[in-house]
Amino acid sequence: MAHMIVAGNWKMNASKSAVTELLSGLKDNVASVSNAELVVFPPFPYLAQAQAELMGTGIRIGVQNICAQDKGAYTGEVSLVMAKEFDVSYVLVGHSERRALFAEDDSQVAAKYVATQAMQLTPILCVGETLEQREQGRTLSVVNGQIQAVIDAAGGASFAHAVIAYEPVWAIGTGLTASPKQAQEVHRAIRDHIADVAPEQARGLKILYGGSVTVASAEELFAQADIDGGLVGGASLQADSFLAIGRAAK
Ligand code: 13P
């Protein structure tokens, strides 16, 4: 299994033709990435296309959000059972855009995390502080609080089957990136926090950095001891830049 994960969160960007172009670019050159598992997170309407195109390539598929319920009267929602039919492996839970724009709170995020694991899929739990919280010196308490909500619901051992993405809100879509040192500091604190309750799982846990990762910034970020890859937004929409970020995983 690759040491690193490089995941591309397409957010609400794509079209049939753009997806065709992006997926074929990824397929054609995936062999150039040797030390990262690549994962794409298309919007739901493109899952079938991603499944068909990526079969046998080693590139995995994830979804950007999920409903914690199995089925029923939940208009507009998509279940894990449905996602699984499209060979989905990963589920983003608690992305800051879900938290901020769709009012998802820690308890909903924890419910999605638990439901994802119950379906034998891997949640990528997203955590991160706002600029205001950082300036108030609350970064670690905010991030650890978001993680603690999941520990309380699922237990520390659950991190054997999860990934964390640290995404400082102030670095998302802004062109600002946490410096490798700033990111490493938070990644280390996250690992230590989980190690308090689950030392073995904390050691093996993959913690991705997200927030304006680019071809230029990836290599130094990924070289940090506790950074195990990236969750990439904008730069994952072009095959060339996404693959170059994948190659930055050494
Ligand atoms: P950007 O890379 O566009 O800043 O997005 C980061 C992100 O939110 C990935 O989930």
mmCIF file of C-alpha atoms and ligand atoms in Angstrom:
data_model
loop_
_atom_site.group_PDB
_atom_site.id
_atom_site.type_symbol
_atom_site.label_atom_id
_atom_site.label_comp_id
_atom_site.label_asym_id
_atom_site.label_seq_id
_atom_site.Cartn_x
_atom_site.Cartn_y
_atom_site.Cartn_z
ATOM 1 C CA MET A 1 0.000 0.000 0.000
ATOM 2 C CA ALA A 2 1.309 3.434 -0.913
ATOM 3 C CA HIS A 3 2.689 5.431 1.973
ATOM 4 C CA MET A 4 0.816 8.593 1.006
ATOM 5 C CA ILE A 5 -2.645 9.550 -0.186
ATOM 6 C CA VAL A 6 -3.217 12.366 -2.636
ATOM 7 C CA ALA A 7 -6.932 13.098 -2.889
ATOM 8 C CA GLY A 8 -8.679 15.475 -5.260
ATOM 9 C CA ASN A 9 -11.846 17.149 -4.013
ATOM 10 C CA TRP A 10 -13.499 18.486 -7.148
ATOM 11 C CA LYS A 11 -16.181 20.243 -5.059
ATOM 12 C CA MET A 12 -19.106 21.438 -7.246
ATOM 13 C CA ASN A 13 -16.981 21.717 -10.372
ATOM 14 C CA ALA A 14 -17.296 19.544 -13.462
ATOM 15 C CA SER A 15 -19.256 18.790 -16.602
ATOM 16 C CA LYS A 16 -19.508 15.573 -18.598
ATOM 17 C CA SER A 17 -16.861 16.758 -21.020
ATOM 18 C CA ALA A 18 -14.537 18.108 -18.325
ATOM 19 C CA VAL A 19 -14.792 14.818 -16.440
ATOM 20 C CA THR A 20 -13.989 12.848 -19.583
ATOM 21 C CA GLU A 21 -10.900 14.951 -20.185
ATOM 22 C CA LEU A 22 -9.727 14.875 -16.575
ATOM 23 C CA LEU A 23 -10.209 11.141 -16.101
ATOM 24 C CA SER A 24 -8.482 10.275 -19.348
ATOM 25 C CA GLY A 25 -5.551 12.511 -18.405
ATOM 26 C CA LEU A 26 -5.296 10.755 -15.057
ATOM 27 C CA LYS A 27 -5.549 7.289 -16.574
ATOM 28 C CA ASP A 28 -2.920 7.981 -19.206
ATOM 29 C CA ASN A 29 -0.297 9.093 -16.715
ATOM 30 C CA VAL A 30 -1.153 7.429 -13.424
ATOM 31 C CA ALA A 31 1.930 5.232 -13.796
ATOM 32 C CA SER A 32 4.096 8.323 -13.212
ATOM 33 C CA VAL A 33 2.903 8.428 -9.585
ATOM 34 C CA SER A 34 4.667 5.780 -7.572
ATOM 35 C CA ASN A 35 4.344 6.658 -3.902
ATOM 36 C CA ALA A 36 0.809 7.928 -3.514
ATOM 37 C CA GLU A 37 -2.605 6.386 -3.719
ATOM 38 C CA LEU A 38 -4.665 8.762 -5.867
ATOM 39 C CA VAL A 39 -8.312 9.338 -4.975
ATOM 40 C CA VAL A 40 -10.848 11.510 -6.813
ATOM 41 C CA PHE A 41 -14.012 12.965 -5.286
ATOM 42 C CA PRO A 42 -16.391 13.785 -8.161
ATOM 43 C CA PRO A 43 -19.859 15.261 -7.664
ATOM 44 C CA PHE A 44 -22.477 12.478 -7.448
ATOM 45 C CA PRO A 45 -23.740 12.688 -11.076
ATOM 46 C CA TYR A 46 -20.291 11.698 -12.333
ATOM 47 C CA LEU A 47 -19.761 8.647 -10.133
ATOM 48 C CA ALA A 48 -20.844 6.178 -12.813
ATOM 49 C CA GLN A 49 -18.464 7.766 -15.287
ATOM 50 C CA ALA A 50 -15.629 7.675 -12.758
ATOM 51 C CA GLN A 51 -16.346 4.052 -11.904
ATOM 52 C CA ALA A 52 -16.304 2.986 -15.553
ATOM 53 C CA GLU A 53 -13.215 4.986 -16.495
ATOM 54 C CA LEU A 54 -11.094 4.219 -13.452
ATOM 55 C CA MET A 55 -11.705 0.498 -13.195
ATOM 56 C CA GLY A 56 -8.378 -1.307 -13.038
ATOM 57 C CA THR A 57 -6.303 1.897 -12.852
ATOM 58 C CA GLY A 58 -5.667 1.837 -9.097
ATOM 59 C CA ILE A 59 -7.179 5.316 -8.772
ATOM 60 C CA ARG A 60 -9.799 5.197 -6.032
ATOM 61 C CA ILE A 61 -13.119 7.033 -5.822
ATOM 62 C CA GLY A 62 -14.612 8.981 -2.944
ATOM 63 C CA VAL A 63 -17.728 11.060 -2.320
ATOM 64 C CA GLN A 64 -17.768 14.575 -0.926
ATOM 65 C CA ASN A 65 -20.665 14.047 1.467
ATOM 66 C CA ILE A 66 -23.104 11.342 2.485
ATOM 67 C CA CYS A 67 -26.371 10.861 4.347
ATOM 68 C CA ALA A 68 -26.006 8.856 7.542
ATOM 69 C CA GLN A 69 -29.365 7.117 6.939
ATOM 70 C CA ASP A 70 -29.645 3.965 4.806
ATOM 71 C CA LYS A 71 -32.769 4.869 2.826
ATOM 72 C CA GLY A 72 -36.154 6.496 3.057
ATOM 73 C CA ALA A 73 -37.773 9.917 3.045
ATOM 74 C CA TYR A 74 -34.634 12.086 2.899
ATOM 75 C CA THR A 75 -35.256 14.202 -0.188
ATOM 76 C CA GLY A 76 -32.105 15.227 -1.973
ATOM 77 C CA GLU A 77 -29.767 12.947 -0.038
ATOM 78 C CA VAL A 78 -27.518 10.083 -1.164
ATOM 79 C CA SER A 79 -26.873 6.987 0.964
ATOM 80 C CA LEU A 80 -23.751 4.957 1.570
ATOM 81 C CA VAL A 81 -25.485 1.926 0.037
ATOM 82 C CA MET A 82 -25.859 3.894 -3.201
ATOM 83 C CA ALA A 83 -22.295 5.194 -3.132
ATOM 84 C CA LYS A 84 -20.979 1.679 -2.611
ATOM 85 C CA GLU A 85 -22.595 0.523 -5.851
ATOM 86 C CA PHE A 86 -20.162 2.829 -7.660
ATOM 87 C CA ASP A 87 -17.012 1.346 -6.070
ATOM 88 C CA VAL A 88 -16.594 4.259 -3.697
ATOM 89 C CA SER A 89 -13.846 3.709 -1.102
ATOM 90 C CA TYR A 90 -13.684 7.017 0.773
ATOM 91 C CA VAL A 91 -16.191 9.520 2.174
ATOM 92 C CA LEU A 92 -15.344 13.094 3.141
ATOM 93 C CA VAL A 93 -17.007 13.949 6.424
ATOM 94 C CA GLY A 94 -17.071 17.361 8.003
ATOM 95 C CA HIS A 95 -15.497 19.357 5.197
ATOM 96 C CA SER A 96 -15.397 22.972 6.353
ATOM 97 C CA GLU A 97 -17.713 23.983 3.499
ATOM 98 C CA ARG A 98 -20.305 21.491 4.798
ATOM 99 C CA ARG A 99 -19.834 22.820 8.309
ATOM 100 C CA ALA A 100 -19.986 26.502 7.354
ATOM 101 C CA LEU A 101 -22.425 26.586 4.415
ATOM 102 C CA PHE A 102 -24.724 23.693 5.353
ATOM 103 C CA ALA A 103 -24.572 24.039 9.134
ATOM 104 C CA GLU A 104 -23.230 20.546 9.813
ATOM 105 C CA ASP A 105 -22.297 20.286 13.455
ATOM 106 C CA ASP A 106 -19.938 17.921 15.253
ATOM 107 C CA SER A 107 -22.697 15.469 16.096
ATOM 108 C CA GLN A 108 -23.854 15.168 12.457
ATOM 109 C CA VAL A 109 -20.246 14.788 11.371
ATOM 110 C CA ALA A 110 -19.714 12.034 13.939
ATOM 111 C CA ALA A 111 -22.893 10.264 12.773
ATOM 112 C CA LYS A 112 -21.649 10.308 9.173
ATOM 113 C CA TYR A 113 -18.254 8.995 10.306
ATOM 114 C CA VAL A 114 -19.858 6.123 12.217
ATOM 115 C CA ALA A 115 -22.240 5.271 9.365
ATOM 116 C CA THR A 116 -19.366 5.286 6.853
ATOM 117 C CA GLN A 117 -17.312 2.842 8.888
ATOM 118 C CA ALA A 118 -20.364 0.662 9.488
ATOM 119 C CA MET A 119 -20.543 0.245 5.702
ATOM 120 C CA GLN A 120 -16.843 -0.702 5.574
ATOM 121 C CA LEU A 121 -15.904 2.506 3.800
ATOM 122 C CA THR A 122 -13.165 4.854 4.996
ATOM 123 C CA PRO A 123 -14.142 8.288 6.303
ATOM 124 C CA ILE A 124 -11.776 11.193 5.741
ATOM 125 C CA LEU A 125 -12.552 13.400 8.704
ATOM 126 C CA CYS A 126 -11.886 17.053 7.864
ATOM 127 C CA VAL A 127 -10.915 19.451 10.620
ATOM 128 C CA GLY A 128 -9.538 22.968 10.715
ATOM 129 C CA GLU A 129 -9.679 26.386 12.298
ATOM 130 C CA THR A 130 -10.834 29.725 10.923
ATOM 131 C CA LEU A 131 -8.490 32.698 10.693
ATOM 132 C CA GLU A 132 -10.158 34.269 13.709
ATOM 133 C CA GLN A 133 -9.687 31.124 15.775
ATOM 134 C CA ARG A 134 -6.015 30.941 14.766
ATOM 135 C CA GLU A 135 -5.451 34.576 15.661
ATOM 136 C CA GLN A 136 -7.019 33.939 19.046
ATOM 137 C CA GLY A 137 -4.541 31.112 19.624
ATOM 138 C CA ARG A 138 -7.324 28.531 19.567
ATOM 139 C CA THR A 139 -6.126 26.392 16.640
ATOM 140 C CA LEU A 140 -5.318 23.267 18.617
ATOM 141 C CA SER A 141 -8.347 23.449 20.877
ATOM 142 C CA VAL A 142 -10.672 23.831 17.875
ATOM 143 C CA VAL A 143 -9.076 21.008 15.895
ATOM 144 C CA ASN A 144 -8.808 18.661 18.859
ATOM 145 C CA GLY A 145 -12.404 19.478 19.806
ATOM 146 C CA GLN A 146 -13.584 18.458 16.327
ATOM 147 C CA ILE A 147 -11.656 15.205 16.668
ATOM 148 C CA GLN A 148 -12.827 14.597 20.216
ATOM 149 C CA ALA A 149 -16.458 14.656 19.039
ATOM 150 C CA VAL A 150 -15.623 11.665 16.848
ATOM 151 C CA ILE A 151 -13.632 9.900 19.569
ATOM 152 C CA ASP A 152 -16.631 10.285 21.879
ATOM 153 C CA ALA A 153 -18.972 8.783 19.279
ATOM 154 C CA ALA A 154 -16.780 6.111 17.700
ATOM 155 C CA GLY A 155 -13.848 5.535 20.057
ATOM 156 C CA GLY A 156 -10.131 6.080 19.449
ATOM 157 C CA ALA A 157 -9.663 2.613 17.943
ATOM 158 C CA SER A 158 -11.898 3.652 15.039
ATOM 159 C CA PHE A 159 -8.953 5.640 13.657
ATOM 160 C CA ALA A 160 -7.487 2.345 12.454
ATOM 161 C CA HIS A 161 -10.024 2.681 9.628
ATOM 162 C CA ALA A 162 -10.076 6.421 9.020
ATOM 163 C CA VAL A 163 -8.030 9.245 7.558
ATOM 164 C CA ILE A 164 -7.877 12.799 8.865
ATOM 165 C CA ALA A 165 -7.520 15.891 6.696
ATOM 166 C CA TYR A 166 -6.277 19.048 8.378
ATOM 167 C CA GLU A 167 -7.630 21.945 6.334
ATOM 168 C CA PRO A 168 -7.172 25.383 7.866
ATOM 169 C CA VAL A 169 -10.254 27.284 6.697
ATOM 170 C CA TRP A 170 -8.196 30.400 5.972
ATOM 171 C CA ALA A 171 -6.074 28.424 3.485
ATOM 172 C CA ILE A 172 -8.949 26.929 1.476
ATOM 173 C CA GLY A 173 -9.426 28.462 -1.947
ATOM 174 C CA THR A 174 -7.509 31.551 -0.869
ATOM 175 C CA GLY A 175 -4.083 30.821 -2.333
ATOM 176 C CA LEU A 176 -2.742 30.998 1.220
ATOM 177 C CA THR A 177 -1.098 27.795 2.415
ATOM 178 C CA ALA A 178 -0.096 26.947 5.944
ATOM 179 C CA SER A 179 3.694 26.897 6.015
ATOM 180 C CA PRO A 180 5.118 23.381 6.229
ATOM 181 C CA LYS A 181 6.101 24.180 9.830
ATOM 182 C CA GLN A 182 2.617 25.447 10.767
ATOM 183 C CA ALA A 183 0.998 22.407 9.185
ATOM 184 C CA GLN A 184 3.426 19.951 10.784
ATOM 185 C CA GLU A 185 2.760 21.471 14.202
ATOM 186 C CA VAL A 186 -0.984 20.844 13.914
ATOM 187 C CA HIS A 187 -0.559 17.393 12.353
ATOM 188 C CA ARG A 188 1.709 16.407 15.230
ATOM 189 C CA ALA A 189 -0.798 17.717 17.782
ATOM 190 C CA ILE A 190 -3.590 15.735 16.099
ATOM 191 C CA ARG A 191 -1.528 12.538 16.230
ATOM 192 C CA ASP A 192 -0.664 13.186 19.882
ATOM 193 C CA HIS A 193 -4.307 13.843 20.765
ATOM 194 C CA ILE A 194 -5.398 10.534 19.254
ATOM 195 C CA ALA A 195 -2.390 8.747 20.784
ATOM 196 C CA ASP A 196 -3.732 9.636 24.228
ATOM 197 C CA VAL A 197 -6.578 7.182 23.665
ATOM 198 C CA ALA A 198 -5.299 4.963 20.854
ATOM 199 C CA PRO A 199 -1.486 5.001 20.540
ATOM 200 C CA GLU A 200 -1.162 2.224 17.996
ATOM 201 C CA GLN A 201 -3.887 3.605 15.720
ATOM 202 C CA ALA A 202 -2.372 7.086 16.001
ATOM 203 C CA ARG A 203 0.979 5.815 14.727
ATOM 204 C CA GLY A 204 -0.536 4.283 11.609
ATOM 205 C CA LEU A 205 -3.029 7.083 10.959
ATOM 206 C CA LYS A 206 -2.730 9.024 7.715
ATOM 207 C CA ILE A 207 -3.155 12.763 8.209
ATOM 208 C CA LEU A 208 -3.529 14.746 4.975
ATOM 209 C CA TYR A 209 -2.975 18.469 4.587
ATOM 210 C CA GLY A 210 -5.493 20.492 2.610
ATOM 211 C CA GLY A 211 -5.654 24.180 1.771
ATOM 212 C CA SER A 212 -4.323 25.571 -1.503
ATOM 213 C CA VAL A 213 -1.880 22.703 -2.071
ATOM 214 C CA THR A 214 -0.124 23.356 -5.386
ATOM 215 C CA VAL A 215 2.593 21.725 -7.431
ATOM 216 C CA ALA A 216 4.971 24.303 -5.944
ATOM 217 C CA SER A 217 4.058 23.736 -2.284
ATOM 218 C CA ALA A 218 3.387 19.992 -2.236
ATOM 219 C CA GLU A 219 6.887 18.583 -1.972
ATOM 220 C CA GLU A 220 7.913 20.524 1.113
ATOM 221 C CA LEU A 221 4.554 19.914 2.811
ATOM 222 C CA PHE A 222 4.721 16.187 2.110
ATOM 223 C CA ALA A 223 8.278 16.033 3.461
ATOM 224 C CA GLN A 224 7.042 16.839 6.981
ATOM 225 C CA ALA A 225 7.114 13.928 9.409
ATOM 226 C CA ASP A 226 3.385 13.903 10.184
ATOM 227 C CA ILE A 227 2.015 14.876 6.763
ATOM 228 C CA ASP A 228 0.914 11.775 4.882
ATOM 229 C CA GLY A 229 -0.411 13.365 1.716
ATOM 230 C CA GLY A 230 -2.853 16.007 0.623
ATOM 231 C CA LEU A 231 -6.495 16.838 0.065
ATOM 232 C CA VAL A 232 -6.359 19.054 -2.988
ATOM 233 C CA GLY A 233 -9.128 21.304 -4.277
ATOM 234 C CA GLY A 234 -8.489 23.620 -7.229
ATOM 235 C CA ALA A 235 -5.275 21.947 -8.386
ATOM 236 C CA SER A 236 -7.051 18.578 -8.674
ATOM 237 C CA LEU A 237 -9.218 19.796 -11.553
ATOM 238 C CA GLN A 238 -6.390 19.498 -14.084
ATOM 239 C CA ALA A 239 -4.786 16.104 -14.616
ATOM 240 C CA ASP A 240 -1.306 17.600 -15.018
ATOM 241 C CA SER A 241 -1.255 19.465 -11.725
ATOM 242 C CA PHE A 242 -2.974 16.701 -9.758
ATOM 243 C CA LEU A 243 -0.491 14.111 -11.043
ATOM 244 C CA ALA A 244 2.456 16.427 -10.352
ATOM 245 C CA ILE A 245 1.222 16.754 -6.765
ATOM 246 C CA GLY A 246 0.997 12.957 -6.648
ATOM 247 C CA ARG A 247 4.622 12.736 -7.767
ATOM 248 C CA ALA A 248 5.640 15.125 -4.979
ATOM 249 C CA ALA A 249 4.846 12.326 -2.532
ATOM 250 C CA LYS A 250 8.232 10.732 -2.000
HETATM 251 P P1 13P B 1 -8.114 24.319 -2.379
HETATM 252 O O1 13P B 1 -6.967 23.374 -2.682
HETATM 253 O O2 13P B 1 -8.818 24.770 -3.619
HETATM 254 O O3 13P B 1 -7.696 25.410 -1.457
HETATM 255 O O4 13P B 1 -9.207 23.439 -1.592
HETATM 256 C C1 13P B 1 -8.828 22.738 -0.467
HETATM 257 C C2 13P B 1 -9.964 21.891 -0.026
HETATM 258 O O5 13P B 1 -10.911 22.371 0.571
HETATM 259 C C3 13P B 1 -9.928 20.454 -0.359
HETATM 260 O O6 13P B 1 -10.935 19.762 0.303
#
